[in-house]
Amino acid sequence: MDRIELDALSDTLLVKIRRKRGHPFDPGRMAKNLKTNREELAVAVRHLKRLGYKIKIDKKGRITFSGAPDNFLPAEIANGLKTEMMGGRIYAYQSVQSTNLIAHKLAISELSEGTLVIAEHQTRGKGRLGRSWHSPPKVGLYCSLILKPRIHPTLAPGLSLLTAVALTETILSYGEIDVKIKWPNDVLVRGAKTAGILTELSAEIGRTNFVIVGIGVNINHRPGDFPKELKKHATSIRIGLKKTIGRVEFLQRFLLTFEKEYFDFKRSGMTRLRKKILQYSSLLGQKIELKMGRKTTSGIVIDIDETGHLVMDTKNGIQAFNAGEVSVR
Ligand code: BTN
């Protein structure tokens, strides 16, 4: 579980060579410019190459940078990220059990809100209701955000819906596509699951200590990337849009959209957000069954209220639910 970090030299070298993209430069001059020697520079170049940066050395020893990988490297996520707070700190890993687990441990000491924990691959990605989240490398987004909102714990489920709205709008920013939110925490593309949100809370009576928002998105999965049991119900943005999406850019767009919604939520609660939740909801007006523990309730969805509860017209009258598993009848 090694954290992916750049040493100071590789980091400054990357900043310099980004500006010289496609143009060969002399390593001696670059080393002098960076107040180092050629050996140290060569180590930094090798390090960047190992991380997937496209760097060539020609016969004259000149170095040319031609592109960055679409991998979740902190330097790539931060490059061009326009947020004030989200992703302000990044903990990136090649492979972890679960980013939510790491975020949970970090949140106890980590003071800054918006810290992002991200991994290329999860070995025990957690889903809701004790399920797992299939997390193969190279195609998906698996990350967790640490939030410290001063809200009553009962309002925390609203953050799942806020995340779903931000994901929906991020997906829509790529083109015309049928995207819907399935309360409480799924994002569907053409009716199949493409993203899931696992919001975990640390709270005392009446007080939220921190919230971990875990986000899993099937971005560039091809049908064959899903195991048999998921094939029927899961899809990816790539399948929906019929084009490959830059994962780093997707994350940057998402973080910016999420941040705008989050600031608004902290300022004025769910009012504005609720309109969007209703606009994107796949369940409004639908006849559903809601399973909560051993109890199943049938009815028609008539609203999602200001606290994020699902409101149903049932045979026992109007009832509101804060959690549960929904199936459309
Ligand atoms: C669900 O739909 O059941 C929620 C899935 C949430 C998956 C994400 S992937 C990143 C983060 N880390 C985890 O272990 N789970 C969440």
JSON list of N, CA and C and ligand atoms in Angstrom, two decimals, residues 98-100 122 125-128 133 142-144 185-186 193 196-198 214-216, ligand 1:
[
{"chain": "A", "resi": 98, "resn": "SER", "atom": "N", "xyz": [-9.47, -0.44, 0.59]},
{"chain": "A", "resi": 98, "resn": "SER", "atom": "CA", "xyz": [-10.62, 0.43, 0.36]},
{"chain": "A", "resi": 98, "resn": "SER", "atom": "C", "xyz": [-10.20, 1.87, 0.67]},
{"chain": "A", "resi": 99, "resn": "THR", "atom": "N", "xyz": [-10.50, 2.78, -0.23]},
{"chain": "A", "resi": 99, "resn": "THR", "atom": "CA", "xyz": [-10.13, 4.19, 0.03]},
{"chain": "A", "resi": 99, "resn": "THR", "atom": "C", "xyz": [-10.93, 4.74, 1.21]},
{"chain": "A", "resi": 100, "resn": "ASN", "atom": "N", "xyz": [-12.16, 4.24, 1.41]},
{"chain": "A", "resi": 100, "resn": "ASN", "atom": "CA", "xyz": [-12.94, 4.70, 2.56]},
{"chain": "A", "resi": 100, "resn": "ASN", "atom": "C", "xyz": [-12.27, 4.35, 3.88]},
{"chain": "A", "resi": 122, "resn": "GLN", "atom": "N", "xyz": [-8.73, -1.29, -5.98]},
{"chain": "A", "resi": 122, "resn": "GLN", "atom": "CA", "xyz": [-9.09, -1.67, -4.61]},
{"chain": "A", "resi": 122, "resn": "GLN", "atom": "C", "xyz": [-9.24, -3.18, -4.53]},
{"chain": "A", "resi": 125, "resn": "GLY", "atom": "N", "xyz": [-12.97, -3.17, -2.19]},
{"chain": "A", "resi": 125, "resn": "GLY", "atom": "CA", "xyz": [-13.83, -2.00, -2.32]},
{"chain": "A", "resi": 125, "resn": "GLY", "atom": "C", "xyz": [-15.18, -2.28, -1.65]},
{"chain": "A", "resi": 126, "resn": "LYS", "atom": "N", "xyz": [-15.62, -1.34, -0.82]},
{"chain": "A", "resi": 126, "resn": "LYS", "atom": "CA", "xyz": [-16.86, -1.56, -0.07]},
{"chain": "A", "resi": 126, "resn": "LYS", "atom": "C", "xyz": [-18.05, -0.92, -0.76]},
{"chain": "A", "resi": 127, "resn": "GLY", "atom": "N", "xyz": [-19.14, -1.66, -0.84]},
{"chain": "A", "resi": 127, "resn": "GLY", "atom": "CA", "xyz": [-20.38, -1.10, -1.34]},
{"chain": "A", "resi": 127, "resn": "GLY", "atom": "C", "xyz": [-21.34, -0.92, -0.18]},
{"chain": "A", "resi": 128, "resn": "ARG", "atom": "N", "xyz": [-22.55, -0.46, -0.47]},
{"chain": "A", "resi": 128, "resn": "ARG", "atom": "CA", "xyz": [-23.56, -0.33, 0.58]},
{"chain": "A", "resi": 128, "resn": "ARG", "atom": "C", "xyz": [-24.04, -1.70, 1.02]},
{"chain": "A", "resi": 133, "resn": "TRP", "atom": "N", "xyz": [-17.43, -3.57, -3.97]},
{"chain": "A", "resi": 133, "resn": "TRP", "atom": "CA", "xyz": [-17.44, -2.73, -5.17]},
{"chain": "A", "resi": 133, "resn": "TRP", "atom": "C", "xyz": [-16.31, -3.19, -6.07]},
{"chain": "A", "resi": 142, "resn": "TYR", "atom": "N", "xyz": [-11.99, 5.34, -8.11]},
{"chain": "A", "resi": 142, "resn": "TYR", "atom": "CA", "xyz": [-12.29, 4.89, -6.75]},
{"chain": "A", "resi": 142, "resn": "TYR", "atom": "C", "xyz": [-11.66, 5.89, -5.79]},
{"chain": "A", "resi": 143, "resn": "CYS", "atom": "N", "xyz": [-12.49, 6.67, -5.13]},
{"chain": "A", "resi": 143, "resn": "CYS", "atom": "CA", "xyz": [-11.91, 7.71, -4.26]},
{"chain": "A", "resi": 143, "resn": "CYS", "atom": "C", "xyz": [-12.84, 8.00, -3.10]},
{"chain": "A", "resi": 144, "resn": "SER", "atom": "N", "xyz": [-12.27, 8.70, -2.11]},
{"chain": "A", "resi": 144, "resn": "SER", "atom": "CA", "xyz": [-13.05, 9.11, -0.95]},
{"chain": "A", "resi": 144, "resn": "SER", "atom": "C", "xyz": [-12.68, 10.54, -0.59]},
{"chain": "A", "resi": 185, "resn": "ASN", "atom": "N", "xyz": [-28.40, 6.43, -3.63]},
{"chain": "A", "resi": 185, "resn": "ASN", "atom": "CA", "xyz": [-26.97, 6.67, -3.86]},
{"chain": "A", "resi": 185, "resn": "ASN", "atom": "C", "xyz": [-26.42, 6.11, -5.17]},
{"chain": "A", "resi": 186, "resn": "ASP", "atom": "N", "xyz": [-27.30, 5.82, -6.11]},
{"chain": "A", "resi": 186, "resn": "ASP", "atom": "CA", "xyz": [-26.79, 5.26, -7.38]},
{"chain": "A", "resi": 186, "resn": "ASP", "atom": "C", "xyz": [-26.93, 6.27, -8.51]},
{"chain": "A", "resi": 193, "resn": "LYS", "atom": "N", "xyz": [-26.44, 0.68, -13.57]},
{"chain": "A", "resi": 193, "resn": "LYS", "atom": "CA", "xyz": [-25.61, 1.38, -12.57]},
{"chain": "A", "resi": 193, "resn": "LYS", "atom": "C", "xyz": [-24.23, 1.71, -13.12]},
{"chain": "A", "resi": 196, "resn": "GLY", "atom": "N", "xyz": [-21.60, 4.46, -7.75]},
{"chain": "A", "resi": 196, "resn": "GLY", "atom": "CA", "xyz": [-22.19, 4.21, -6.44]},
{"chain": "A", "resi": 196, "resn": "GLY", "atom": "C", "xyz": [-21.49, 5.09, -5.41]},
{"chain": "A", "resi": 197, "resn": "ILE", "atom": "N", "xyz": [-22.23, 5.41, -4.37]},
{"chain": "A", "resi": 197, "resn": "ILE", "atom": "CA", "xyz": [-21.70, 6.31, -3.34]},
{"chain": "A", "resi": 197, "resn": "ILE", "atom": "C", "xyz": [-21.88, 5.64, -1.98]},
{"chain": "A", "resi": 198, "resn": "LEU", "atom": "N", "xyz": [-20.81, 5.62, -1.21]},
{"chain": "A", "resi": 198, "resn": "LEU", "atom": "CA", "xyz": [-20.90, 5.06, 0.13]},
{"chain": "A", "resi": 198, "resn": "LEU", "atom": "C", "xyz": [-20.51, 6.15, 1.12]},
{"chain": "A", "resi": 214, "resn": "GLY", "atom": "N", "xyz": [-17.46, 8.10, -0.17]},
{"chain": "A", "resi": 214, "resn": "GLY", "atom": "CA", "xyz": [-16.73, 7.18, -1.05]},
{"chain": "A", "resi": 214, "resn": "GLY", "atom": "C", "xyz": [-17.43, 7.10, -2.40]},
{"chain": "A", "resi": 215, "resn": "ILE", "atom": "N", "xyz": [-16.65, 7.24, -3.44]},
{"chain": "A", "resi": 215, "resn": "ILE", "atom": "CA", "xyz": [-17.24, 7.32, -4.78]},
{"chain": "A", "resi": 215, "resn": "ILE", "atom": "C", "xyz": [-16.60, 6.28, -5.70]},
{"chain": "A", "resi": 216, "resn": "GLY", "atom": "N", "xyz": [-17.43, 5.46, -6.31]},
{"chain": "A", "resi": 216, "resn": "GLY", "atom": "CA", "xyz": [-16.94, 4.50, -7.30]},
{"chain": "A", "resi": 216, "resn": "GLY", "atom": "C", "xyz": [-17.63, 4.77, -8.63]},
{"chain": "B", "resi": 1, "resn": "BTN", "atom": "C1", "xyz": [-22.62, 1.23, -3.58]},
{"chain": "B", "resi": 1, "resn": "BTN", "atom": "O1", "xyz": [-23.19, 1.52, -4.63]},
{"chain": "B", "resi": 1, "resn": "BTN", "atom": "O2", "xyz": [-22.89, 0.21, -2.98]},
{"chain": "B", "resi": 1, "resn": "BTN", "atom": "C2", "xyz": [-21.53, 2.14, -3.08]},
{"chain": "B", "resi": 1, "resn": "BTN", "atom": "C3", "xyz": [-20.22, 1.88, -3.74]},
{"chain": "B", "resi": 1, "resn": "BTN", "atom": "C4", "xyz": [-19.11, 2.78, -3.29]},
{"chain": "B", "resi": 1, "resn": "BTN", "atom": "C5", "xyz": [-17.78, 2.37, -3.84]},
{"chain": "B", "resi": 1, "resn": "BTN", "atom": "C6", "xyz": [-16.68, 3.34, -3.53]},
{"chain": "B", "resi": 1, "resn": "BTN", "atom": "S1", "xyz": [-15.21, 2.99, -4.42]},
{"chain": "B", "resi": 1, "resn": "BTN", "atom": "C7", "xyz": [-14.34, 4.15, -3.47]},
{"chain": "B", "resi": 1, "resn": "BTN", "atom": "C8", "xyz": [-14.84, 4.06, -2.06]},
{"chain": "B", "resi": 1, "resn": "BTN", "atom": "N1", "xyz": [-14.08, 3.07, -1.32]},
{"chain": "B", "resi": 1, "resn": "BTN", "atom": "C9", "xyz": [-14.81, 2.01, -1.03]},
{"chain": "B", "resi": 1, "resn": "BTN", "atom": "O3", "xyz": [-14.38, 0.99, -0.45]},
{"chain": "B", "resi": 1, "resn": "BTN", "atom": "N2", "xyz": [-16.06, 2.16, -1.46]},
{"chain": "B", "resi": 1, "resn": "BTN", "atom": "C10", "xyz": [-16.25, 3.45, -2.08]}
]
